[in-house]
Short mmCIF file of C-alpha atoms in Angstrom, two decimals:
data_model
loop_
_atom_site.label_atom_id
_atom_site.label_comp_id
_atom_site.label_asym_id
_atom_site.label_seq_id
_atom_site.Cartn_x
_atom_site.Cartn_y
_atom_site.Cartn_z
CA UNK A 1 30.29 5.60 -23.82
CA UNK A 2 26.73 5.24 -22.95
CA UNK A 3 26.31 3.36 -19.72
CA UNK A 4 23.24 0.81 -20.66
CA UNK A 5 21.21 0.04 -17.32
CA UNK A 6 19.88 -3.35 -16.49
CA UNK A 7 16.20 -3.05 -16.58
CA UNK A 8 15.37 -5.93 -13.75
CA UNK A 9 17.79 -4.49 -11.21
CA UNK A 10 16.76 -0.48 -11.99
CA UNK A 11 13.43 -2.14 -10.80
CA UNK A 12 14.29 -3.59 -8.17
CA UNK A 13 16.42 -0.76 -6.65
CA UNK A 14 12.95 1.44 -7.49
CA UNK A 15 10.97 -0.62 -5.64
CA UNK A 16 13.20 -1.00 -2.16
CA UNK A 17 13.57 2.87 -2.64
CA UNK A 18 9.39 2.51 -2.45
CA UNK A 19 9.89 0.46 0.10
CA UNK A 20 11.32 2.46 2.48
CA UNK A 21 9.41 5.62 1.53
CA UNK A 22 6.35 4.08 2.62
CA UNK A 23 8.27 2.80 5.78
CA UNK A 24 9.59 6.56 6.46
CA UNK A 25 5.79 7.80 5.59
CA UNK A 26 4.62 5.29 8.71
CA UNK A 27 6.96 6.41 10.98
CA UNK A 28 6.54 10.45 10.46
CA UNK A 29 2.80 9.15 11.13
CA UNK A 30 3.60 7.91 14.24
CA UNK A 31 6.37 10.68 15.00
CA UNK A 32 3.16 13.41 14.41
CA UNK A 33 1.64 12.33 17.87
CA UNK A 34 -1.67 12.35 19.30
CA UNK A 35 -3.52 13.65 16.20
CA UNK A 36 -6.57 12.40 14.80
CA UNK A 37 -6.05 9.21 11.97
CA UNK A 38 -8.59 11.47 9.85
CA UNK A 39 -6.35 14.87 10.17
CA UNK A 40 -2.85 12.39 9.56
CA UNK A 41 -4.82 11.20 6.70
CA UNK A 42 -6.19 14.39 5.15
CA UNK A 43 -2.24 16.09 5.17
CA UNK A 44 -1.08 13.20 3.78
CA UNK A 45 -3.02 12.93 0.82
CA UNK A 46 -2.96 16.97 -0.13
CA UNK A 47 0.30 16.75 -0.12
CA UNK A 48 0.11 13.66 -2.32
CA UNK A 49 -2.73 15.89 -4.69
CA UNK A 50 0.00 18.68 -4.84
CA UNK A 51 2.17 16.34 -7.15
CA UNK A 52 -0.11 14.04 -8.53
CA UNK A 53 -1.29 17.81 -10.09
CA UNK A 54 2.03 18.34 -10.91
CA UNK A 55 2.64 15.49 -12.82
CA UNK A 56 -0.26 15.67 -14.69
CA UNK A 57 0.40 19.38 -15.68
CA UNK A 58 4.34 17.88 -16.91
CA UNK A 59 2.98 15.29 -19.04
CA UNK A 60 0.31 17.05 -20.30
CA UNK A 61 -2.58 14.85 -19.22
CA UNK A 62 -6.05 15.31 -19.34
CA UNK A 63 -7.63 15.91 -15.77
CA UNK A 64 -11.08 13.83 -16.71
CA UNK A 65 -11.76 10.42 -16.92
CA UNK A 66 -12.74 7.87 -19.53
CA UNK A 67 -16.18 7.44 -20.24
CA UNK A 68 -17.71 4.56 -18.30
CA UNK A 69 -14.95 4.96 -15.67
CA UNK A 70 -16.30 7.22 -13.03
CA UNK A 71 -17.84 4.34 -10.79
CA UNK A 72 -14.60 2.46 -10.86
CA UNK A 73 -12.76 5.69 -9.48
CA UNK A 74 -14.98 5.87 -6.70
CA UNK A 75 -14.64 2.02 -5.71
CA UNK A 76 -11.03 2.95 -5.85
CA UNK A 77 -10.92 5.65 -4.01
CA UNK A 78 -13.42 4.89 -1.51
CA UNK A 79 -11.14 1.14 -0.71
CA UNK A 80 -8.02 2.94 -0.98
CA UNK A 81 -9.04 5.92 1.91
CA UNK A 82 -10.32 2.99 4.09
CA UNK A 83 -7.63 1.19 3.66
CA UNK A 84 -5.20 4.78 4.69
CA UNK A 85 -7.36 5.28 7.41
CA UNK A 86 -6.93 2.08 8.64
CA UNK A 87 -3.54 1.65 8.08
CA UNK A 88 -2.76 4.97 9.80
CA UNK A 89 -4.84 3.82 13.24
CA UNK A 90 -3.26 0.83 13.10
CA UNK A 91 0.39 2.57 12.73
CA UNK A 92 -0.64 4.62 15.65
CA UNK A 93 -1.72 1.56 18.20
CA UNK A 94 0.61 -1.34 17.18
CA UNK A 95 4.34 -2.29 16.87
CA UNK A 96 5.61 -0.72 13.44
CA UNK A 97 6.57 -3.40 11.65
CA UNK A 98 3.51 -5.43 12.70
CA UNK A 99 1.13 -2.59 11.13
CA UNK A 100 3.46 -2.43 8.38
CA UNK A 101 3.23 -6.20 7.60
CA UNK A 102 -0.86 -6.23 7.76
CA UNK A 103 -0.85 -3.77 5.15
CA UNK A 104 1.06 -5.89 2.96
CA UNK A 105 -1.54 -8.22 2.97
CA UNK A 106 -2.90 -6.09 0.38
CA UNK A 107 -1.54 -8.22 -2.72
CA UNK A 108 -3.17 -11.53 -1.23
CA UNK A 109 -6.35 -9.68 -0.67
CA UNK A 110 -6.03 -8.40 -4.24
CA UNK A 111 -6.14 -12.34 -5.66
CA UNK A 112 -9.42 -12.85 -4.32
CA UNK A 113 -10.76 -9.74 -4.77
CA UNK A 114 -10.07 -10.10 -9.08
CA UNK A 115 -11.36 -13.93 -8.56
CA UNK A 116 -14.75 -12.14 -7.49
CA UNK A 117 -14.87 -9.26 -9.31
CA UNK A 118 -12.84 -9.64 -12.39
CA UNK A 119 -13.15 -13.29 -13.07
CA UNK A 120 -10.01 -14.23 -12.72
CA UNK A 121 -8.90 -17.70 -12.33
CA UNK A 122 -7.44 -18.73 -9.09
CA UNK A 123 -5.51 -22.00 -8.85
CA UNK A 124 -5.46 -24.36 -5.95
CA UNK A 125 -1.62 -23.26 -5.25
CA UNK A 126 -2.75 -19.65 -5.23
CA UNK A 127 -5.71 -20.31 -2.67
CA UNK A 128 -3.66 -21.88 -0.29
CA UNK A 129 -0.88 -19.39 -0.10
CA UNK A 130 -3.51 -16.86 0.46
CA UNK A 131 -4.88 -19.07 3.17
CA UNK A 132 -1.05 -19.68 4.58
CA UNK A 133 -0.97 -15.71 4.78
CA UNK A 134 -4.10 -14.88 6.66
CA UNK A 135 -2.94 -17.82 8.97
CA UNK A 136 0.52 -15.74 9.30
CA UNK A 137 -1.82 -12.46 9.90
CA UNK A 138 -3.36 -14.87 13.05
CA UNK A 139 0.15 -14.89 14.58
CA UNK A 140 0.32 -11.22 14.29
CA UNK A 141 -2.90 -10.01 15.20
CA UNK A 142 -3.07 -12.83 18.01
CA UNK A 143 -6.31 -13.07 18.80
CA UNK A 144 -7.99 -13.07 22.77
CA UNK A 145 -11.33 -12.92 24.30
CA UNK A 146 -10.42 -9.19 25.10
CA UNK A 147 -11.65 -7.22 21.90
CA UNK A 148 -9.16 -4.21 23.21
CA UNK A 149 -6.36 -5.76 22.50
CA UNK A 150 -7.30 -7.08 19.58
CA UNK A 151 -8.97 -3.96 17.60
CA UNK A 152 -5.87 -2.09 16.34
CA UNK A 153 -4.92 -5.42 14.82
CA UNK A 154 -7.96 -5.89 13.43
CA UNK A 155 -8.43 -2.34 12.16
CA UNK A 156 -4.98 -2.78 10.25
CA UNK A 157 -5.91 -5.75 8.79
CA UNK A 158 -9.20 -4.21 7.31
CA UNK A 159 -6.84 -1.75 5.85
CA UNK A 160 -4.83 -4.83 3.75
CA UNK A 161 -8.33 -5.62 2.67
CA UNK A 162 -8.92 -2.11 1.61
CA UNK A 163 -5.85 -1.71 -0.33
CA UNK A 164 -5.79 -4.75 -1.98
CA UNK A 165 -9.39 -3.90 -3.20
CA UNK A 166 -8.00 -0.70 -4.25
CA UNK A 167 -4.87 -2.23 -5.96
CA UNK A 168 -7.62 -4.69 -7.66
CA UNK A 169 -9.75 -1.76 -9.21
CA UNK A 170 -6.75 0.58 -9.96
CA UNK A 171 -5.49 -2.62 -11.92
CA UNK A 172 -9.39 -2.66 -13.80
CA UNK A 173 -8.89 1.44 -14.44
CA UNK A 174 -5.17 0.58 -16.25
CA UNK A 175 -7.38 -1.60 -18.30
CA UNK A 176 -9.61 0.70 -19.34
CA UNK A 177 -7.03 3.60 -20.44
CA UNK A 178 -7.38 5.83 -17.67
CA UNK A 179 -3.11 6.92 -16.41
CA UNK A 180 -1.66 6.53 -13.13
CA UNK A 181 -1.17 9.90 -12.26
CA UNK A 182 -4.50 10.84 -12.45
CA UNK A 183 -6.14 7.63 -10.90
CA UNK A 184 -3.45 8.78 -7.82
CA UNK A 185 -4.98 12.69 -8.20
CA UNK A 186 -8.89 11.28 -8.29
CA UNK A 187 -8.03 9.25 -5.12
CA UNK A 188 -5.86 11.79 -3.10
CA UNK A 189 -9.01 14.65 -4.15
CA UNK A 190 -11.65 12.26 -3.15
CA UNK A 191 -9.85 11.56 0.44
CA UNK A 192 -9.18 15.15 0.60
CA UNK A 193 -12.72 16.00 0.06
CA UNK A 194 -14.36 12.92 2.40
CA UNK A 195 -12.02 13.92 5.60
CA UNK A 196 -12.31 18.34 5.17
CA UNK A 197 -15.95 17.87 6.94
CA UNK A 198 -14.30 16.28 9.98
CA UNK A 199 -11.01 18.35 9.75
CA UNK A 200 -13.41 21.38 9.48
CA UNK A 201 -15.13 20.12 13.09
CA UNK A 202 -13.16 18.47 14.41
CA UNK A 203 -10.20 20.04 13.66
CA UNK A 204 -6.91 19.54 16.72
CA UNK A 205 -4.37 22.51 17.04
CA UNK A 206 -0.99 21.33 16.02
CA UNK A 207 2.51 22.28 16.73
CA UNK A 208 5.06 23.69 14.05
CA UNK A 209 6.90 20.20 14.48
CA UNK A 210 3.83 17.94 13.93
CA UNK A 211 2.42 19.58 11.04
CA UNK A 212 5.80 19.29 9.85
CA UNK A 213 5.86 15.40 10.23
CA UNK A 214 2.86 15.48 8.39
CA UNK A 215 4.54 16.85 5.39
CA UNK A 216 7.33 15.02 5.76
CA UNK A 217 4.63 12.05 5.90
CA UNK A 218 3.10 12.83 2.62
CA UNK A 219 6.69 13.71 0.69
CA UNK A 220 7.27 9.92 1.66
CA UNK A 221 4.49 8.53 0.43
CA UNK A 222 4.44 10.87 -2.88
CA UNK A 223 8.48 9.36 -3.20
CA UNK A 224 6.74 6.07 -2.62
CA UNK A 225 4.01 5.94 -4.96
CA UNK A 226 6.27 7.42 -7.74
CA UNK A 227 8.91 4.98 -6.95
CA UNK A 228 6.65 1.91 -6.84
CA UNK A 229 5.36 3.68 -10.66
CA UNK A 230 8.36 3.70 -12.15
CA UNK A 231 9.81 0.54 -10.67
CA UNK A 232 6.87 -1.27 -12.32
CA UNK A 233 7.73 0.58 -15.86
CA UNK A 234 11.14 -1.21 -15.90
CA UNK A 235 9.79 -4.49 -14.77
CA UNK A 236 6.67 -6.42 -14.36
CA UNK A 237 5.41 -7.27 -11.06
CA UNK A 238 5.79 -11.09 -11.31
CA UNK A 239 9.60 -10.66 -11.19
CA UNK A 240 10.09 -7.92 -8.10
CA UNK A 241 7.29 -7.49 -6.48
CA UNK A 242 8.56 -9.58 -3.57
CA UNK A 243 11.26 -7.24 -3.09
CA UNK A 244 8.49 -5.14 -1.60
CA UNK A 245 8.56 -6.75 1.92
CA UNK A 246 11.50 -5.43 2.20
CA UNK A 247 9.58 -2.41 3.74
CA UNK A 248 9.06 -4.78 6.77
CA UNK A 249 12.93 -4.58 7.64
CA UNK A 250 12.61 -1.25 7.19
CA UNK A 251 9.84 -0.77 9.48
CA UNK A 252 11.35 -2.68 12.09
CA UNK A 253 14.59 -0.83 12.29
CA UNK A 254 12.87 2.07 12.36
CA UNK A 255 10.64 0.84 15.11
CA UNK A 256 13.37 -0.53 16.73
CA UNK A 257 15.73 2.94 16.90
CA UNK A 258 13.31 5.65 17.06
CA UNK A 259 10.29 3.52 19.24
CA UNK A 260 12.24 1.12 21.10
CA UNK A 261 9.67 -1.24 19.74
CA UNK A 262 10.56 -5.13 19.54
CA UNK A 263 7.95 -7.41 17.98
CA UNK A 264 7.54 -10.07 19.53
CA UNK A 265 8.26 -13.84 18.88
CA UNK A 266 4.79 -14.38 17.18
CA UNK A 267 5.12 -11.38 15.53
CA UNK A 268 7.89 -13.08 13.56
CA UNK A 269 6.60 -16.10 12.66
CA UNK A 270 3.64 -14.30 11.59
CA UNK A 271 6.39 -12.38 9.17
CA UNK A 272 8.14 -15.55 8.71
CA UNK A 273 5.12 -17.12 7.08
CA UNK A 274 3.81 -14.24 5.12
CA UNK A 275 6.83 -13.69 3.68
CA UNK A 276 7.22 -17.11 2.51
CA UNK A 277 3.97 -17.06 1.18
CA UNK A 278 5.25 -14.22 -0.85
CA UNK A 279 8.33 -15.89 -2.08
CA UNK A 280 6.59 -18.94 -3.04
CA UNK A 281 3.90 -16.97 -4.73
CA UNK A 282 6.05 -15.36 -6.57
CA UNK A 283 8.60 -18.03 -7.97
CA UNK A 284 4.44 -19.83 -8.85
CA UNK A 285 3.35 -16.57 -10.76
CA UNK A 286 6.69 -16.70 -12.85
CA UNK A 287 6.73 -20.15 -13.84
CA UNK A 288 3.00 -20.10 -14.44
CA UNK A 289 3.69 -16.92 -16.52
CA UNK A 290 6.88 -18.81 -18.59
CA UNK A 291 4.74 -22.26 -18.96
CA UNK A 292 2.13 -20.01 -20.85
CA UNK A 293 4.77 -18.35 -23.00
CA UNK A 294 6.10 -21.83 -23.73
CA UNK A 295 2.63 -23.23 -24.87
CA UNK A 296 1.99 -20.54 -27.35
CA UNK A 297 5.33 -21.40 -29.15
#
């Protein structure tokens, strides 16, 4: 007897699995040491070219893009290694799960980037859950009159703005027929290809163990990114895409065990308010998405 598998829950197991792959990828980052963000970042994404490549020889797609697209895969790729570089300085200067949590600002940033650039409608419930979340980012980046202390928070929250600009055009590129593997092969090649100058100059000696790390970094985030994929093939993002803070838990245990890090009590209400945000967003997006279905009946 064939065992039939609940397409909701497959989803949402796929996308806590994605979860903590990009929560292992952050710490292996942090676990490589005193390395340049540009070397982390190169490793990471040829490891992540290796089997986007892969996948695209599997499935037999085309390596090119569509006509008309090329500009789109360089807005893309040029948010999305900002937003990695970012992300990665920020992992390397700031409590895990605080770095963690300014990435996933991305999805707000992604709202206003499609009301700008897409022409997408925004409602008045939307704007102000994006404006409860960058008042929850306040609480984590705390800001102070000494710019030091500040930057690394800063930096990582440029890198939610990057990635949600990158989610918002990679969103745009599904649209126009290009596939997922090879908007994830055009991206890793284009880091790849940005970062070699400085790796070639610039480049720091490494031990067996941190070049290790740095594989280990970009197996994560290859699990993560197929994951997240195939997570959003069984279901659509309105109904588990919240289940992708769960990477904050994550990060903080991890943090917590292998750092000794504790965030601290601002920290959490700066997660306490995103997070809600995120909830609350998406029960909004759900309804709004069942009231349409209604009306056309």
């Amino acid at each position: 007897m064939k065992l039939k598998i609940n397409k909701k829950y497959m989803g949402v197991i796929l996308i806590i699995t994605s979860a903590f792959c990009f929560a292992l990828m952050n710490t292996f980052v942090r676990l490589s040491g005193d390395l340049p963000t540009i070397q982390k970042s190169f490793f990471r994404n040829f490891v992540a070219v290796i089997f986007a490549f892969a996948v695209l020889k599997k499935n037999k797609i085309p390596m090119k893009w569509n006509k008309g697209n090329l500009k789109f895969h360089l807005i893309r790729s040029t948010a999305g290694t900002i937003g990695i570089l970012c992300n990665f300085y920020a992992i390397d200067h700031l409590v895990l799960s605080d770095a963690s949590m300014l990435n996933k600002m991305s999805p707000f940033f992604s709202i206003i980037f499609s009301l700008i650039f897409l022409r997408e409608k925004v409602t008045v419930t939307q704007s102000l859950l994006v404006s409860s979340a960058f008042i929850g980012s306040l609480f984590i980046i705390k800001p102070t009159f000494n710019g030091m202390e500040i930057l690394p928070a800063v930096i990582g929250f440029i890198g939610g703005m990057g990635a949600g600009a990158a989610y918002t055009t990679v969103r745009y590129l599904g649209k126009r027929g290009e596939k997922g593997p090879f908007i994830v092969f055009f991206f890793s090649s284009f880091s790849c290809l940005v970062t070699l100058p400085y790796l070639i100059f610039n480049y720091q000696p490494m031990s067996i163990k941190q070049l290790i790390f740095l594989i280990c970094a970009g197996l994560a985030a290859a699990g993560g990114q197929f994951s997240i994929t195939a997570a959003y093939c069984y279901s659509p993002a309105k109904e588990i895409s919240v289940y992708d803070y769960s990477q904050i838990i994550f990060a903080a245990l991890l943090g917590y065990f292998l750092f000794d890090q504790i965030p601290d009590v601002y920290s959490f209400i700066g997660y306490i308010i995103i997070i809600i945000s995120a909830i609350i967003m998406f029960i909004y997006n759900k309804n709004k998405d069942i009231k349409i279905k209604t009306d056309k009946l």
